[in-house]
Short mmCIF file of N, CA and C in Angstrom, two decimals:
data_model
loop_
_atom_site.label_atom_id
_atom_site.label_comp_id
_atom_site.label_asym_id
_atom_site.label_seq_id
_atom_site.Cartn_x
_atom_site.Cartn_y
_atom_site.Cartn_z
N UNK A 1 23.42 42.44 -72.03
CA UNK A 1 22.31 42.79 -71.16
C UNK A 1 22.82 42.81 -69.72
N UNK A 2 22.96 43.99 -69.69
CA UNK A 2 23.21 44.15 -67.78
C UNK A 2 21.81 43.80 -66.55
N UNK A 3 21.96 43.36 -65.09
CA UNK A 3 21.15 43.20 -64.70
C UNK A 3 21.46 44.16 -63.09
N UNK A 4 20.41 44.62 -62.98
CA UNK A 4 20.59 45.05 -61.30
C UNK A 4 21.06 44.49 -60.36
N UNK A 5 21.70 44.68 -59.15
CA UNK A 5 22.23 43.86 -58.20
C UNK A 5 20.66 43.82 -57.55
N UNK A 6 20.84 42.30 -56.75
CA UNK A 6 19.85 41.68 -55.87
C UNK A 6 20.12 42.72 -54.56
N UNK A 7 18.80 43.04 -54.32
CA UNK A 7 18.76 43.70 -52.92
C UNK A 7 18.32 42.80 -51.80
N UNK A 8 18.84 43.42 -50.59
CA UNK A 8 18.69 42.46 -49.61
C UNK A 8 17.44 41.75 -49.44
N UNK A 9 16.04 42.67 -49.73
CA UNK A 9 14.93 42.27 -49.68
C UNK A 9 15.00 41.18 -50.35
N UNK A 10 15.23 41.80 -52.11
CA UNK A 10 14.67 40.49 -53.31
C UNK A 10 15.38 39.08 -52.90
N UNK A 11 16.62 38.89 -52.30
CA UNK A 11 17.29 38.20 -51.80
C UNK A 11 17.22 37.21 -50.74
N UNK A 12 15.76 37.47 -49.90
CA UNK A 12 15.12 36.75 -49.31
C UNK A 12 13.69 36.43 -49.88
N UNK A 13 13.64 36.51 -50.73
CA UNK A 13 11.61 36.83 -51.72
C UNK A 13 11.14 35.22 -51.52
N UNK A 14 12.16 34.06 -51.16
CA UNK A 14 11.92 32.62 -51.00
C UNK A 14 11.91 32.27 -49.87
N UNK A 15 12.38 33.05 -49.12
CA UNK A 15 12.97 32.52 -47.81
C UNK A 15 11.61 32.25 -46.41
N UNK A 16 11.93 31.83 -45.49
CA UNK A 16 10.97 31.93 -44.42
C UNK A 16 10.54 33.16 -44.21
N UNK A 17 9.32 33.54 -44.14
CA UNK A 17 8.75 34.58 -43.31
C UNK A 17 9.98 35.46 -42.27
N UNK A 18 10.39 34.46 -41.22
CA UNK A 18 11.33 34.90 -40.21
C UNK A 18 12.49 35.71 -40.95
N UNK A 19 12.67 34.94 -41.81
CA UNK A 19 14.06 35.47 -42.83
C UNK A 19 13.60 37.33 -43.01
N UNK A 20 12.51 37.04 -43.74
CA UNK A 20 11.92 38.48 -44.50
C UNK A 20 11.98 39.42 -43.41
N UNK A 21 11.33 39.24 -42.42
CA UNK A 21 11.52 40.40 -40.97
C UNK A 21 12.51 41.08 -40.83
N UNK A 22 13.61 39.77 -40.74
CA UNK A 22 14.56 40.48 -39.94
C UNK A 22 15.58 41.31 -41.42
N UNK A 23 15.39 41.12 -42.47
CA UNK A 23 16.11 41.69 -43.52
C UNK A 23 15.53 42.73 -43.49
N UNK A 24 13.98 42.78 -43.27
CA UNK A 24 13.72 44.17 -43.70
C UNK A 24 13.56 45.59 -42.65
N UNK A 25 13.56 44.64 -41.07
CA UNK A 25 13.86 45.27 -39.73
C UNK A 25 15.52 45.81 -39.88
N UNK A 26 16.23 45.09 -40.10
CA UNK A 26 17.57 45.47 -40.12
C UNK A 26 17.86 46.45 -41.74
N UNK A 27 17.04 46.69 -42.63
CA UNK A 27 17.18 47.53 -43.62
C UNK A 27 16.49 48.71 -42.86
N UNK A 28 16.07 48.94 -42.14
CA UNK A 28 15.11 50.35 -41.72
C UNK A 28 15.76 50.39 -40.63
N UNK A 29 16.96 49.51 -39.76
CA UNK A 29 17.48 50.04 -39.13
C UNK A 29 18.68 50.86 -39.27
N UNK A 30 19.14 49.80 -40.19
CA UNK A 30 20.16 51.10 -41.37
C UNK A 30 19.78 52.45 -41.54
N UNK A 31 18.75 52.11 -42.24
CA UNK A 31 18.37 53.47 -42.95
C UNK A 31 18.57 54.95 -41.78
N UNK A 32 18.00 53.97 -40.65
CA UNK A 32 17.49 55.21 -39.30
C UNK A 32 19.07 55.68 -38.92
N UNK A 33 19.54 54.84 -38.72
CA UNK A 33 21.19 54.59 -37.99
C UNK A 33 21.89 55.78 -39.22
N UNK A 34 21.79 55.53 -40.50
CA UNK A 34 22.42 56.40 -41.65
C UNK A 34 22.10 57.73 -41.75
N UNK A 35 20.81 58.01 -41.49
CA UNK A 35 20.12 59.39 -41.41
C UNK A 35 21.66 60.71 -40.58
N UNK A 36 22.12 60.36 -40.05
CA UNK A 36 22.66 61.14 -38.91
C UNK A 36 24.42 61.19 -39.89
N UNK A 37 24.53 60.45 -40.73
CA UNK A 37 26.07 60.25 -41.46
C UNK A 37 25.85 61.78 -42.64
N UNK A 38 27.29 62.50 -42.16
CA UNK A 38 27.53 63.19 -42.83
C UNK A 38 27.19 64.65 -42.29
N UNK A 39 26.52 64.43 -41.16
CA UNK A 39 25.81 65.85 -40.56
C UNK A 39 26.60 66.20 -39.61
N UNK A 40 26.58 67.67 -39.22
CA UNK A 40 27.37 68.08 -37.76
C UNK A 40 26.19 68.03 -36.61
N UNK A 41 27.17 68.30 -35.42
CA UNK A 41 26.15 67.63 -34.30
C UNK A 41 24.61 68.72 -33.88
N UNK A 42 25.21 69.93 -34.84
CA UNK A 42 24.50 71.29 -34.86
C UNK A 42 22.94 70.76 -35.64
N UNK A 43 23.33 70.04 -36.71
CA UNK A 43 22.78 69.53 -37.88
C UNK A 43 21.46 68.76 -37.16
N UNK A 44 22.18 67.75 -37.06
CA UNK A 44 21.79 66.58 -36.14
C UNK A 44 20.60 67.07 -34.79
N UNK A 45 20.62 67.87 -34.31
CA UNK A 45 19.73 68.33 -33.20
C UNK A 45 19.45 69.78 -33.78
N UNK A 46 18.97 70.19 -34.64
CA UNK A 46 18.03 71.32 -34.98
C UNK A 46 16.42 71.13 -35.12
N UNK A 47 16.25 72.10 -34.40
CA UNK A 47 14.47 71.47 -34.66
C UNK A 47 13.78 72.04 -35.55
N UNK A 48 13.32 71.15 -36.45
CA UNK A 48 12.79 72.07 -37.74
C UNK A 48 11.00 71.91 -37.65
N UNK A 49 10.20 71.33 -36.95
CA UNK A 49 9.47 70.99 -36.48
C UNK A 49 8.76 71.49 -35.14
N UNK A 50 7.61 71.80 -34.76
CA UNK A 50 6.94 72.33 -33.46
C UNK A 50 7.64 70.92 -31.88
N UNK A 51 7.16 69.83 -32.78
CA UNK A 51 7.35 68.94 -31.89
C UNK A 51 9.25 68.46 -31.22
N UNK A 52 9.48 67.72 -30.85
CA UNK A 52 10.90 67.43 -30.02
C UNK A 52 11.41 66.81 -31.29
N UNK A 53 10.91 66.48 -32.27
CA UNK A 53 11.65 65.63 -33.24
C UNK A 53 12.79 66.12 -34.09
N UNK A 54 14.15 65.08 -33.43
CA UNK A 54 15.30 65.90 -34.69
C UNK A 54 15.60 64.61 -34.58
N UNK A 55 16.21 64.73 -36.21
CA UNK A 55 17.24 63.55 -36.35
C UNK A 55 18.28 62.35 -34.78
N UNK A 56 19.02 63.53 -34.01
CA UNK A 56 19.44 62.97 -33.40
C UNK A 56 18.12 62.26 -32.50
N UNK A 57 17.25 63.44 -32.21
CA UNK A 57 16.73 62.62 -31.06
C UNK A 57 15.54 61.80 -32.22
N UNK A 58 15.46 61.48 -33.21
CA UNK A 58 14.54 60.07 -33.64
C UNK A 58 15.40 58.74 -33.40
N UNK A 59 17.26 58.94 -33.80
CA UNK A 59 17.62 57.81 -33.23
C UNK A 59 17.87 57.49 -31.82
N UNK A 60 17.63 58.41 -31.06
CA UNK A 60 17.47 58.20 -29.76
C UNK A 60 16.54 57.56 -29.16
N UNK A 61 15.43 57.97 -29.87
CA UNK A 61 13.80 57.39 -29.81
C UNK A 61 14.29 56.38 -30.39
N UNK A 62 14.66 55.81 -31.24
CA UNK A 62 14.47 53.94 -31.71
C UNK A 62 15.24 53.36 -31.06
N UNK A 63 16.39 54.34 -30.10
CA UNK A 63 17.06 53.29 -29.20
C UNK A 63 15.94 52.72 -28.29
N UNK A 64 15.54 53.39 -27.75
CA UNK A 64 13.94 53.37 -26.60
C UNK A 64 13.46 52.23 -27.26
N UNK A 65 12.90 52.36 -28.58
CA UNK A 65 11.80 51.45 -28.85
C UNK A 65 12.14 50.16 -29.16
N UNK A 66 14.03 50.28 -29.69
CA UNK A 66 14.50 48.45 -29.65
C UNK A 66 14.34 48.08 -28.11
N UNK A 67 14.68 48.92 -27.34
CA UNK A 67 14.79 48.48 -26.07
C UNK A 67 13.11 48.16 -24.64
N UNK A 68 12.66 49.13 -25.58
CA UNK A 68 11.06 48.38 -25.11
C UNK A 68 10.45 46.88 -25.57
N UNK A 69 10.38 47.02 -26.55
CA UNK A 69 9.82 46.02 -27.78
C UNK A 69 11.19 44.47 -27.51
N UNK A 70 12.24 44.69 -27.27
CA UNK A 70 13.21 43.29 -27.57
C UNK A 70 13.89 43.57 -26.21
N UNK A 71 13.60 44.37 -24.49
CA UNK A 71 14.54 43.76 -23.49
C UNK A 71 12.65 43.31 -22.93
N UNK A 72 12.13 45.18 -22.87
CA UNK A 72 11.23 44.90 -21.77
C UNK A 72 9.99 44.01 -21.88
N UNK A 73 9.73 43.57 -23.15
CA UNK A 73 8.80 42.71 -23.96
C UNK A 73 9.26 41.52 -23.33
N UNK A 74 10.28 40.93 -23.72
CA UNK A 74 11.11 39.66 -23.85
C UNK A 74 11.30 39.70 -22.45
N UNK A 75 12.01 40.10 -21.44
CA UNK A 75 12.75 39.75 -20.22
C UNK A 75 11.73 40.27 -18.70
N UNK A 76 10.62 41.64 -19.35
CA UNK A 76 9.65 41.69 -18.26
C UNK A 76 10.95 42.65 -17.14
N UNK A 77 11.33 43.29 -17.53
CA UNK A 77 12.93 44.15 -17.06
C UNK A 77 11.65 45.57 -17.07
N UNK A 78 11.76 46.08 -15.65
CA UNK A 78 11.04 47.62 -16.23
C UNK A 78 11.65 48.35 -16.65
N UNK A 79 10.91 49.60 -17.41
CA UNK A 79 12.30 50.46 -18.04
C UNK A 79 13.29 51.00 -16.96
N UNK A 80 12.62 51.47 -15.97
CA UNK A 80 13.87 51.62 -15.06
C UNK A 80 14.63 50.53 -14.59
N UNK A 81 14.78 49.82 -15.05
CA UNK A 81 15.82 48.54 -14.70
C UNK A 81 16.38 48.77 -16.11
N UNK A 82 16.12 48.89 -16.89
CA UNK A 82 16.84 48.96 -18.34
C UNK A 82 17.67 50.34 -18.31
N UNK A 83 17.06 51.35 -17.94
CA UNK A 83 17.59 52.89 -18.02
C UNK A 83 17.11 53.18 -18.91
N UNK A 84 15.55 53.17 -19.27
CA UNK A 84 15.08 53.88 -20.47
C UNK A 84 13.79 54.91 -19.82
N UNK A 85 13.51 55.90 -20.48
CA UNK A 85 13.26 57.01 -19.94
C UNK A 85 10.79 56.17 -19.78
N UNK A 86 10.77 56.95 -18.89
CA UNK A 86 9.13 56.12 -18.26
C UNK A 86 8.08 56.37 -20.01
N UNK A 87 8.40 57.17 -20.94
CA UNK A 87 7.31 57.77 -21.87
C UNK A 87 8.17 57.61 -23.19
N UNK A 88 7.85 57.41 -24.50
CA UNK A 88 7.97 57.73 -25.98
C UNK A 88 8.53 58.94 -25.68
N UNK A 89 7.57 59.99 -25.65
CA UNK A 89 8.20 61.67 -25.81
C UNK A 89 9.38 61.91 -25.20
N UNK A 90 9.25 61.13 -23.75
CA UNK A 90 10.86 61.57 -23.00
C UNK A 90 11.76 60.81 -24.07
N UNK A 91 11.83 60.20 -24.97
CA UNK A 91 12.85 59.32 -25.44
C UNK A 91 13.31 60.34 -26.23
N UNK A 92 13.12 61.42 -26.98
CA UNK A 92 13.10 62.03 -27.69
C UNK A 92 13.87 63.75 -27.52
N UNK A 93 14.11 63.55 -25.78
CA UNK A 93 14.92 64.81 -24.79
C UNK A 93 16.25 64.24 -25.34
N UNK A 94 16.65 65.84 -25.27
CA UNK A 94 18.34 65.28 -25.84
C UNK A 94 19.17 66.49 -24.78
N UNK A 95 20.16 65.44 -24.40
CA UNK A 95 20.82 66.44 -23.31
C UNK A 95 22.33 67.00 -23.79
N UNK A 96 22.72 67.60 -22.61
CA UNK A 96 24.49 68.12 -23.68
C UNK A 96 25.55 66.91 -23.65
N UNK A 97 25.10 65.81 -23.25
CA UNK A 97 26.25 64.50 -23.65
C UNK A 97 26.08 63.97 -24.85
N UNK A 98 24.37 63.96 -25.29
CA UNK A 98 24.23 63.01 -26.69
C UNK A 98 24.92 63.64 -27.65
N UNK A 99 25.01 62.97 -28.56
CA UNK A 99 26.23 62.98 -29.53
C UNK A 99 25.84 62.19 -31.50
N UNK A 100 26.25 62.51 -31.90
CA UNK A 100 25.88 61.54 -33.35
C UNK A 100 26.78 60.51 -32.85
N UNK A 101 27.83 60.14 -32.21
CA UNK A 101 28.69 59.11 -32.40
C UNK A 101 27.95 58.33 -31.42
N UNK A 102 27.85 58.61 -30.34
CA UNK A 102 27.36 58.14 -28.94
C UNK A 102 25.89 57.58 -29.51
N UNK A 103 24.89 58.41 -29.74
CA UNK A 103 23.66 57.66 -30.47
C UNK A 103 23.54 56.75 -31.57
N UNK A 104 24.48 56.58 -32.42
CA UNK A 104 24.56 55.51 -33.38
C UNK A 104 25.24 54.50 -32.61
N UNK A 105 25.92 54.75 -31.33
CA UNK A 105 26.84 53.68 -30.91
C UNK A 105 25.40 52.96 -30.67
N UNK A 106 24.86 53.81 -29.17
CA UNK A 106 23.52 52.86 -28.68
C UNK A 106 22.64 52.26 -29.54
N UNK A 107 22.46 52.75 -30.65
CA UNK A 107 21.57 52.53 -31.39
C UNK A 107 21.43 50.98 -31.92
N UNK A 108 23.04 50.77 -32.58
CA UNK A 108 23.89 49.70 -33.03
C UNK A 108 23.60 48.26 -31.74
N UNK A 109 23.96 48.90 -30.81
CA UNK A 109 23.86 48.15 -29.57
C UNK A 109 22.77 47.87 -29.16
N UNK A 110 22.06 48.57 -29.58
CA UNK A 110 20.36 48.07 -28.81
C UNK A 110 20.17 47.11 -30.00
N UNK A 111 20.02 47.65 -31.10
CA UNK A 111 19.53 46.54 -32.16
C UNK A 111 20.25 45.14 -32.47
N UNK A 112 21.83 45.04 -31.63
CA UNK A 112 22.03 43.86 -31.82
C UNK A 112 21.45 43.12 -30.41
N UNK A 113 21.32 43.64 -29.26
CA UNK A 113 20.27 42.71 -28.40
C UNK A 113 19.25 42.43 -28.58
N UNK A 114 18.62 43.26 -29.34
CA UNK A 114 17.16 43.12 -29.87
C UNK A 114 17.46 41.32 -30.83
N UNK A 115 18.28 41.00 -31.26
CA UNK A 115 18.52 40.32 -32.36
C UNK A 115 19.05 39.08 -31.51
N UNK A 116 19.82 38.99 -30.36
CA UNK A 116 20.07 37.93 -29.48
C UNK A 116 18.78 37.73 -28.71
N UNK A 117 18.21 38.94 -28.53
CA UNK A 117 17.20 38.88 -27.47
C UNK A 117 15.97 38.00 -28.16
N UNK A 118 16.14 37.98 -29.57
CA UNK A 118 14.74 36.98 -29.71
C UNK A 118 15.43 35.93 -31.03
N UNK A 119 16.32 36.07 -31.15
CA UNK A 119 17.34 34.66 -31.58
C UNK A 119 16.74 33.07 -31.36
N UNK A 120 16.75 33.15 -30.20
CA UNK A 120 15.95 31.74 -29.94
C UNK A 120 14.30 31.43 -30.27
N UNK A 121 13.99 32.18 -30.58
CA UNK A 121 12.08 32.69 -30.34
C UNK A 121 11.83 31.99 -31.97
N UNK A 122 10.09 31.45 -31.37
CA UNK A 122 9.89 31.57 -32.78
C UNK A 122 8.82 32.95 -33.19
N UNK A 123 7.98 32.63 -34.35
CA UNK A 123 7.63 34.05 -34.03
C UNK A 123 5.99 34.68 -33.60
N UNK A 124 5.74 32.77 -33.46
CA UNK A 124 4.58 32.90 -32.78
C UNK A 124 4.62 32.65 -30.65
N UNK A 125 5.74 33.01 -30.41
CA UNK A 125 6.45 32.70 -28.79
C UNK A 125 5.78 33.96 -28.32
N UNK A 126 5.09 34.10 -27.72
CA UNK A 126 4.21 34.65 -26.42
C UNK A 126 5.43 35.24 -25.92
N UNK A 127 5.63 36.84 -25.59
CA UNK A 127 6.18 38.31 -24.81
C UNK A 127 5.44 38.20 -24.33
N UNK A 128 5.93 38.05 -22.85
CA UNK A 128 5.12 38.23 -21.52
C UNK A 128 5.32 39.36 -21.03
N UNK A 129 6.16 40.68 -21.62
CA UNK A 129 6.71 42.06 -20.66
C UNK A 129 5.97 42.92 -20.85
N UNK A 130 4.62 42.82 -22.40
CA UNK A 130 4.20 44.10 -22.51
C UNK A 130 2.75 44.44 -21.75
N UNK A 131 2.48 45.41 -21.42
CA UNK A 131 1.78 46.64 -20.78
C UNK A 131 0.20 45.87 -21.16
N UNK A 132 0.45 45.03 -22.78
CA UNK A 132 -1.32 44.90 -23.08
C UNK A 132 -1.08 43.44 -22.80
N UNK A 133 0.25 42.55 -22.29
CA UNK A 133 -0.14 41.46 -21.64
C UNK A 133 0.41 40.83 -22.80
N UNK A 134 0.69 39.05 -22.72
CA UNK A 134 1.69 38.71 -23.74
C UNK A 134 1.20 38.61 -25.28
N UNK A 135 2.33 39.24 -25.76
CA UNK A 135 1.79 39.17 -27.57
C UNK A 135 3.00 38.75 -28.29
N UNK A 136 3.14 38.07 -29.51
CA UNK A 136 3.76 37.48 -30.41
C UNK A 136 4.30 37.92 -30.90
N UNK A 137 5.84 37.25 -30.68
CA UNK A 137 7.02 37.85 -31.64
C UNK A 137 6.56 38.84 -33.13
N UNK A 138 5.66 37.76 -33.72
CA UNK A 138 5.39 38.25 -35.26
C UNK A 138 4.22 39.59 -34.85
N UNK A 139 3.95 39.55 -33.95
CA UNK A 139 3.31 41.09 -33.84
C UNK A 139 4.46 42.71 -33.57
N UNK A 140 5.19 42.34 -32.42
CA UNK A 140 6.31 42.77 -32.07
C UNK A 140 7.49 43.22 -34.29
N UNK A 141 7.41 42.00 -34.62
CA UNK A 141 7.94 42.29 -35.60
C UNK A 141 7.36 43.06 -36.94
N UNK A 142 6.04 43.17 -36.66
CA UNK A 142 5.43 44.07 -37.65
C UNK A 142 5.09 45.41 -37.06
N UNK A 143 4.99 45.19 -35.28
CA UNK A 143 4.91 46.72 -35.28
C UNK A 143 6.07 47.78 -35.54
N UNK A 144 7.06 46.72 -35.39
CA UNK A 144 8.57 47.37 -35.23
C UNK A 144 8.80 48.20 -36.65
N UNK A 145 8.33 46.82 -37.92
CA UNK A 145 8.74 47.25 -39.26
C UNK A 145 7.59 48.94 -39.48
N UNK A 146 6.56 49.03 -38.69
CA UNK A 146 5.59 50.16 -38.86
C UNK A 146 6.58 51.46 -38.20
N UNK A 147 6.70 51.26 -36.91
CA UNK A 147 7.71 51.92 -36.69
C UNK A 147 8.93 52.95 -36.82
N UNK A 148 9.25 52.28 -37.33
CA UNK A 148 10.88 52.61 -38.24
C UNK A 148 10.59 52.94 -39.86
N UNK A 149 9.27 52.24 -40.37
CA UNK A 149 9.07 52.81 -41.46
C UNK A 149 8.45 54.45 -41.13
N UNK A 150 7.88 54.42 -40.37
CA UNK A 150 7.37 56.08 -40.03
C UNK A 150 8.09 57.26 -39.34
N UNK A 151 9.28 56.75 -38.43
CA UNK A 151 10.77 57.69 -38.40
C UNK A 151 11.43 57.54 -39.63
N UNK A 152 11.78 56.48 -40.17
CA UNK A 152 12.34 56.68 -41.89
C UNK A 152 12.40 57.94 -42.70
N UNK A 153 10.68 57.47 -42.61
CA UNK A 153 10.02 58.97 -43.33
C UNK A 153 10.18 60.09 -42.59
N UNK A 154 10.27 60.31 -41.34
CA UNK A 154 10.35 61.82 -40.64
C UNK A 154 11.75 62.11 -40.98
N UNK A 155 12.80 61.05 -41.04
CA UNK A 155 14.51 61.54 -41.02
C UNK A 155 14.79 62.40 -42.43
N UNK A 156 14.12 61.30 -43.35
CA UNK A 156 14.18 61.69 -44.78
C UNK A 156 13.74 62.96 -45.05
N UNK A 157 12.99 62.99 -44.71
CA UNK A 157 12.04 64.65 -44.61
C UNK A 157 12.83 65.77 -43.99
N UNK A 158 13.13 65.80 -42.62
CA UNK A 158 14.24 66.39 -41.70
C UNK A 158 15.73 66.63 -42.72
N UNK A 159 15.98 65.47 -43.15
CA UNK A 159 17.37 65.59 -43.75
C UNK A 159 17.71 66.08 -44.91
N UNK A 160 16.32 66.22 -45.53
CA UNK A 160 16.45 66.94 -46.63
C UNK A 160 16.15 68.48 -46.34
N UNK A 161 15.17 68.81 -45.36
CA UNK A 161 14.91 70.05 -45.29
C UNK A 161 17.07 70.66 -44.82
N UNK A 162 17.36 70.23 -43.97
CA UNK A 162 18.85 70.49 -43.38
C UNK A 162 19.69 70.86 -44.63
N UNK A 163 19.49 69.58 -45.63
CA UNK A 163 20.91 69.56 -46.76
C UNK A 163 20.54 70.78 -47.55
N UNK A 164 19.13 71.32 -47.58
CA UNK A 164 18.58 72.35 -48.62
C UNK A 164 19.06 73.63 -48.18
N UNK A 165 19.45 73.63 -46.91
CA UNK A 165 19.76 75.16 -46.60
C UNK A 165 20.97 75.45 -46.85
#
């Protein structure tokens, strides 16, 4: 009798709450970060869609949103002190420097500050940076998992329409 390997999820199914977040924040950050492997940079920024949304620029957009949600949440840093663009939609402009390599770099990089940045926290610790005034790690961490579950789905969608042609 063979058995399936344990996935990262099932692998925490005991663990603290805190545990479960961040396994399943860091599985959808994969996922987003992976979307872009295997594509050319042509690939990667085609718009198949009315709106600004391509692959490259959705991981561009979750660089934005680690960096809203885990500097400007947490540290009260405005985005222009961070270098992140004033709107969502601007996150989503892609200029002739971005790159698949360059955007998975940031990407990588934002999500491991995101991960120092609330390291110490518990996950009921009061964010004093956001816009609706301070709210709780464990809110921050479920909007995040909403998030990334709903670019997930746009990449998946995107990446399949690309591989079909």
């Amino acid at each position: 009798m063979s058995s399936q390997p344990v996935s990262a999820a099932e692998a925490v199914l005991d663990q603290p709450i805190r545990a479960q977040f961040e396994v399943f924040l860091d599985q959808h950050r994969a996922a987003l970060d992976g979307c872009l492997d295997g594509l050319t940079e042509e690939q990667a920024r085609r718009s198949l869609v009315p709106s600004r949304t391509t692959l490259l620029g959705l991981v561009k957009h979750a660089t934005f949103v680690e960096k809203v949600w885990f500097d400007e949440a947490v540290t009260c840093r405005s985005r222009d002190e961070i270098g992140i663009p004033a709107t969502p939609d601007e996150s989503f402009v892609l200029d002739d420097t971005d790159t698949i390599a360059g955007a998975q770099r940031a990407y990588r990089q934002a999500c491991e500050a995101s991960r120092r940045a609330t390291s110490s926290l518990d996950l009921d610790d009061l964010l004093p940076g956001n816009r609706r005034g301070p709210i709780p790690l464990r809110w921050v961490y479920l909007h995040m998992l909403r998030e990334l579950a709903q670019h997930c789905g746009h990449a998946d969608i995107l990446r399949e329409q690309l591989l079909a042609e």
